[in-house]
């Protein structure tokens, strides 16, 4: 099925804030000129978040995707002007540190900037003072200066893009309140307003914090929480008198005082102060006043001075000159937060042609608009957007209570120093495997992902860690880590361990058309006898890696698919015969193919290690020998009293099986294996050991090591592409390509110092210049040194090449290695 709509498509965009205006500009620039933008308020400042936004654009963050969105926003707005006034003021950004923890984090942020190609420099207190003379430099450890950041003039950028889009044929209609979304046969057909109906082939909700209201009209969940954020402006300051041109407003960098959840920007002779330090103030989007009924504008709520009082004192402490001033005016401005802090983008599967471009801040607005416009016109965005995909959320993460809890927590943590493994504390536990009671008994240390409680190590194994010689870790890498992980990795290599693999998504694909469908959708050849298991890829039309899968053919017309996320199921449902039919649920039946998500009703234990066969074989009458049960094979059998689907796979590089059963029998399966394993020294092991073992073996993790921005040959998974099998999605784009034709490669690095550790996303330097970034990293307990996978130019991705990885400002020597590092002959898995 082609997802590229016809050039004559009629588009209605709901919302003329910065996202809607940017999208209209991007669409019309691509030849889609039949675009109507509907806005309930007056243009060009209709009263949403754009109308009050302070316009801060800081490009650097942990998300490469958001950084690319912000970088495009900077480039685009710098190119726009209205009446000779630029839509972007490149004053730069300055983040300061008043604590050791923040100063260390700014070193990490400088590394992220280098990884993502953003100019930035760590500077001392005196240089901070030079950039911001009002600062009390005695309170500072230093700062991070980003000269290309600055202030987006959002309303001005809207005006510029409205003018361009209108010249190409778009129309912008203000004072049109949307009252309904029309549909027929599972597709959107138009938008109803208080001033008429507008036919449409595509409708884009860019309504900002009103997104849930528009979504409800369309029957589509929009998982965002509007929250109020305090912004105050001082009285005129003598220190700023005559300093700034009123047309520019500001000349100093945007100042972020994240240790107190504050930021500052100039308004000619005044300072604007934004605070995240107050209590979360959720706003019900269904009760927000209309423009004409709002005292100021719908997104501007009355200022609560008592909430701001502590922030004012913190501001005076940092900028003593404020002690002689006061808050002249302020407001509580409304904008959107999601459960994970990322935008919500994409086309609804429940209502085809209905798109979301929601929970987008001014910082990322033009970049998001570009991605959505590419998605609509070309069928895919050039930037990987899996972190923003509408279908990344599980059903359990879509409840109003969950959205409220997580959205509020994201507001609280917006300026906190967040460790990459740090979980939110509520609501937990939410999703647990059937093994959860036993894991608790063993002292599991749980982290959370996708709502699942995931054991990272078990305190019951602490005695096994005694006496292990491990390098001492710094405070950052020691967080959410334990030396017990080393003991669990060792036990897996030497004996046998049980791993809870339940959170990995499982799909059932059945029916007479199942094989043909999966052959068309994936890159490897699945036309094998029942009992075969195949590693394969989901590609998009350009050959980019949407996901990697393991597909077990359990019968002629029944397959079990191991997938990564809800977006995988969404992709398959959209491409199923006859489009799979509009489906709110996680299953569909059409064209001889049935798709069903079986994750919640099933569970899985990975039994891995050299003694795995000794543990499992006595529990079954079936032959689990290497000859009787080969690698990448599957059997349906019984272990004790438990029916299981056993697959001989190993993500840790050891002999073993993934054992699946229904959730009601999961606890019995665990107990059966645990009891049988006692004579073999079985342990339960967690994800910390798992990640170390999989990197020693060179196994990729989709979403970390490879995404849609990478093709199989550069990612090192070209073995999973079989062009000779016939046509499949992405095949044409890969013709003539191989590992030898690629200009970059995912490369294995080993750290030269056996005591060194990195965690991921650090920049990699070749010949002193940034050349790539780390994707996954862990300490290899079997090898006795750190491992990192990184994207590098092909010229540097040669075993023996010396590189450096920057970790908190320190250049750590590393060497490109031949992979896999462990058991390259596959002798341990195939015994």
PDB file of N, CA, C and O in Angstrom, residues 386 535 545 547-548 564 651 687 690-691 694-695 698-707 710 715 717 746 775-776 789 791:
ATOM      1  N   UNK A 386      10.725   8.147  16.159  1.00  0.00           N
ATOM      2  CA  UNK A 386      10.093   7.097  16.957  1.00  0.00           C
ATOM      3  C   UNK A 386       9.823   7.558  18.389  1.00  0.00           C
ATOM      4  O   UNK A 386       8.884   7.089  19.032  1.00  0.00           O
ATOM      5  N   UNK A 535      15.615 -13.926  12.046  1.00  0.00           N
ATOM      6  CA  UNK A 535      15.842 -12.517  12.388  1.00  0.00           C
ATOM      7  C   UNK A 535      15.644 -11.697  11.117  1.00  0.00           C
ATOM      8  O   UNK A 535      16.230 -12.012  10.070  1.00  0.00           O
ATOM      9  N   UNK A 545      15.623   1.535   8.733  1.00  0.00           N
ATOM     10  CA  UNK A 545      15.237   0.452   9.635  1.00  0.00           C
ATOM     11  C   UNK A 545      14.177   0.952  10.611  1.00  0.00           C
ATOM     12  O   UNK A 545      14.472   1.691  11.546  1.00  0.00           O
ATOM     13  N   UNK A 547      12.369  -1.190  12.468  1.00  0.00           N
ATOM     14  CA  UNK A 547      12.445  -2.071  13.625  1.00  0.00           C
ATOM     15  C   UNK A 547      13.180  -3.330  13.214  1.00  0.00           C
ATOM     16  O   UNK A 547      13.399  -3.580  12.020  1.00  0.00           O
ATOM     17  N   UNK A 548      13.589  -4.118  14.201  1.00  0.00           N
ATOM     18  CA  UNK A 548      14.072  -5.467  13.908  1.00  0.00           C
ATOM     19  C   UNK A 548      13.187  -6.456  14.657  1.00  0.00           C
ATOM     20  O   UNK A 548      12.662  -6.175  15.731  1.00  0.00           O
ATOM     21  N   UNK A 564       9.342  -4.545  18.788  1.00  0.00           N
ATOM     22  CA  UNK A 564       9.927  -3.583  19.720  1.00  0.00           C
ATOM     23  C   UNK A 564       8.912  -2.654  20.370  1.00  0.00           C
ATOM     24  O   UNK A 564       9.062  -2.312  21.535  1.00  0.00           O
ATOM     25  N   UNK A 651      20.144 -13.768  23.136  1.00  0.00           N
ATOM     26  CA  UNK A 651      20.566 -12.374  22.986  1.00  0.00           C
ATOM     27  C   UNK A 651      21.796 -12.079  23.834  1.00  0.00           C
ATOM     28  O   UNK A 651      22.285 -10.956  23.824  1.00  0.00           O
ATOM     29  N   UNK A 687      18.573  -6.849  33.697  1.00  0.00           N
ATOM     30  CA  UNK A 687      18.881  -6.192  32.439  1.00  0.00           C
ATOM     31  C   UNK A 687      20.261  -5.547  32.420  1.00  0.00           C
ATOM     32  O   UNK A 687      20.817  -5.316  31.346  1.00  0.00           O
ATOM     33  N   UNK A 690      22.366  -8.257  31.252  1.00  0.00           N
ATOM     34  CA  UNK A 690      21.895  -8.548  29.904  1.00  0.00           C
ATOM     35  C   UNK A 690      22.505  -7.583  28.888  1.00  0.00           C
ATOM     36  O   UNK A 690      22.985  -7.993  27.825  1.00  0.00           O
ATOM     37  N   UNK A 691      22.499  -6.290  29.205  1.00  0.00           N
ATOM     38  CA  UNK A 691      23.015  -5.300  28.267  1.00  0.00           C
ATOM     39  C   UNK A 691      24.509  -5.479  28.049  1.00  0.00           C
ATOM     40  O   UNK A 691      25.013  -5.331  26.929  1.00  0.00           O
ATOM     41  N   UNK A 694      24.982  -8.618  25.766  1.00  0.00           N
ATOM     42  CA  UNK A 694      24.566  -8.446  24.361  1.00  0.00           C
ATOM     43  C   UNK A 694      25.556  -7.570  23.605  1.00  0.00           C
ATOM     44  O   UNK A 694      25.788  -7.774  22.406  1.00  0.00           O
ATOM     45  N   UNK A 695      26.197  -6.586  24.282  1.00  0.00           N
ATOM     46  CA  UNK A 695      27.200  -5.773  23.595  1.00  0.00           C
ATOM     47  C   UNK A 695      28.487  -6.559  23.365  1.00  0.00           C
ATOM     48  O   UNK A 695      29.163  -6.362  22.352  1.00  0.00           O
ATOM     49  N   UNK A 698      27.780  -8.172  20.304  1.00  0.00           N
ATOM     50  CA  UNK A 698      27.566  -7.308  19.145  1.00  0.00           C
ATOM     51  C   UNK A 698      26.141  -7.232  18.663  1.00  0.00           C
ATOM     52  O   UNK A 698      25.898  -6.820  17.516  1.00  0.00           O
ATOM     53  N   UNK A 699      25.175  -7.576  19.506  1.00  0.00           N
ATOM     54  CA  UNK A 699      23.781  -7.529  19.095  1.00  0.00           C
ATOM     55  C   UNK A 699      23.243  -6.102  19.215  1.00  0.00           C
ATOM     56  O   UNK A 699      23.438  -5.434  20.224  1.00  0.00           O
ATOM     57  N   UNK A 700      22.537  -5.665  18.190  1.00  0.00           N
ATOM     58  CA  UNK A 700      22.023  -4.302  18.124  1.00  0.00           C
ATOM     59  C   UNK A 700      20.725  -4.155  18.924  1.00  0.00           C
ATOM     60  O   UNK A 700      19.956  -5.110  19.048  1.00  0.00           O
ATOM     61  N   UNK A 701      20.502  -2.928  19.403  1.00  0.00           N
ATOM     62  CA  UNK A 701      19.235  -2.578  20.034  1.00  0.00           C
ATOM     63  C   UNK A 701      18.580  -1.511  19.183  1.00  0.00           C
ATOM     64  O   UNK A 701      19.099  -0.391  19.068  1.00  0.00           O
ATOM     65  N   UNK A 702      17.425  -1.854  18.578  1.00  0.00           N
ATOM     66  CA  UNK A 702      16.750  -0.877  17.751  1.00  0.00           C
ATOM     67  C   UNK A 702      16.295   0.305  18.619  1.00  0.00           C
ATOM     68  O   UNK A 702      15.896   0.147  19.766  1.00  0.00           O
ATOM     69  N   UNK A 703      16.330   1.503  18.033  1.00  0.00           N
ATOM     70  CA  UNK A 703      15.995   2.713  18.762  1.00  0.00           C
ATOM     71  C   UNK A 703      17.178   3.331  19.451  1.00  0.00           C
ATOM     72  O   UNK A 703      17.161   4.520  19.783  1.00  0.00           O
ATOM     73  N   UNK A 704      18.226   2.561  19.666  1.00  0.00           N
ATOM     74  CA  UNK A 704      19.473   3.065  20.234  1.00  0.00           C
ATOM     75  C   UNK A 704      20.580   3.021  19.183  1.00  0.00           C
ATOM     76  O   UNK A 704      21.182   4.032  18.855  1.00  0.00           O
ATOM     77  N   UNK A 705      20.833   1.815  18.665  1.00  0.00           N
ATOM     78  CA  UNK A 705      21.942   1.635  17.723  1.00  0.00           C
ATOM     79  C   UNK A 705      21.537   1.914  16.277  1.00  0.00           C
ATOM     80  O   UNK A 705      22.393   2.236  15.454  1.00  0.00           O
ATOM     81  N   UNK A 706      20.277   1.768  15.972  1.00  0.00           N
ATOM     82  CA  UNK A 706      19.825   1.956  14.592  1.00  0.00           C
ATOM     83  C   UNK A 706      18.373   2.391  14.601  1.00  0.00           C
ATOM     84  O   UNK A 706      17.584   1.981  15.461  1.00  0.00           O
ATOM     85  N   UNK A 707      18.020   3.231  13.614  1.00  0.00           N
ATOM     86  CA  UNK A 707      16.667   3.766  13.482  1.00  0.00           C
ATOM     87  C   UNK A 707      16.349   3.891  11.993  1.00  0.00           C
ATOM     88  O   UNK A 707      17.099   3.398  11.141  1.00  0.00           O
ATOM     89  N   UNK A 710      18.975   4.953   9.376  1.00  0.00           N
ATOM     90  CA  UNK A 710      20.074   4.062   8.999  1.00  0.00           C
ATOM     91  C   UNK A 710      19.555   2.920   8.146  1.00  0.00           C
ATOM     92  O   UNK A 710      18.447   2.420   8.354  1.00  0.00           O
ATOM     93  N   UNK A 715      24.344  -0.318   9.285  1.00  0.00           N
ATOM     94  CA  UNK A 715      24.101  -0.716  10.672  1.00  0.00           C
ATOM     95  C   UNK A 715      24.667  -2.088  11.000  1.00  0.00           C
ATOM     96  O   UNK A 715      24.599  -2.530  12.146  1.00  0.00           O
ATOM     97  N   UNK A 717      23.632  -5.045   9.791  1.00  0.00           N
ATOM     98  CA  UNK A 717      22.635  -6.113   9.788  1.00  0.00           C
ATOM     99  C   UNK A 717      22.200  -6.441   8.365  1.00  0.00           C
ATOM    100  O   UNK A 717      21.081  -6.899   8.124  1.00  0.00           O
ATOM    101  N   UNK A 746      28.072   1.633  11.839  1.00  0.00           N
ATOM    102  CA  UNK A 746      27.988   1.394  13.267  1.00  0.00           C
ATOM    103  C   UNK A 746      29.184   0.545  13.649  1.00  0.00           C
ATOM    104  O   UNK A 746      29.377  -0.553  13.118  1.00  0.00           O
ATOM    105  N   UNK A 775      26.161   5.086  20.691  1.00  0.00           N
ATOM    106  CA  UNK A 775      24.753   4.695  20.732  1.00  0.00           C
ATOM    107  C   UNK A 775      24.465   3.878  21.991  1.00  0.00           C
ATOM    108  O   UNK A 775      23.585   4.220  22.773  1.00  0.00           O
ATOM    109  N   UNK A 776      25.184   2.795  22.188  1.00  0.00           N
ATOM    110  CA  UNK A 776      25.036   1.944  23.370  1.00  0.00           C
ATOM    111  C   UNK A 776      26.396   1.729  23.992  1.00  0.00           C
ATOM    112  O   UNK A 776      27.410   1.671  23.278  1.00  0.00           O
ATOM    113  N   UNK A 789      29.309   1.139  21.248  1.00  0.00           N
ATOM    114  CA  UNK A 789      29.005   1.139  19.821  1.00  0.00           C
ATOM    115  C   UNK A 789      28.750   2.576  19.401  1.00  0.00           C
ATOM    116  O   UNK A 789      28.131   3.352  20.136  1.00  0.00           O
ATOM    117  N   UNK A 791      28.394   5.470  15.823  1.00  0.00           N
ATOM    118  CA  UNK A 791      28.364   5.774  14.392  1.00  0.00           C
ATOM    119  C   UNK A 791      29.603   6.584  14.032  1.00  0.00           C
ATOM    120  O   UNK A 791      29.891   7.608  14.664  1.00  0.00           O
TER     121      UNK A 791
END
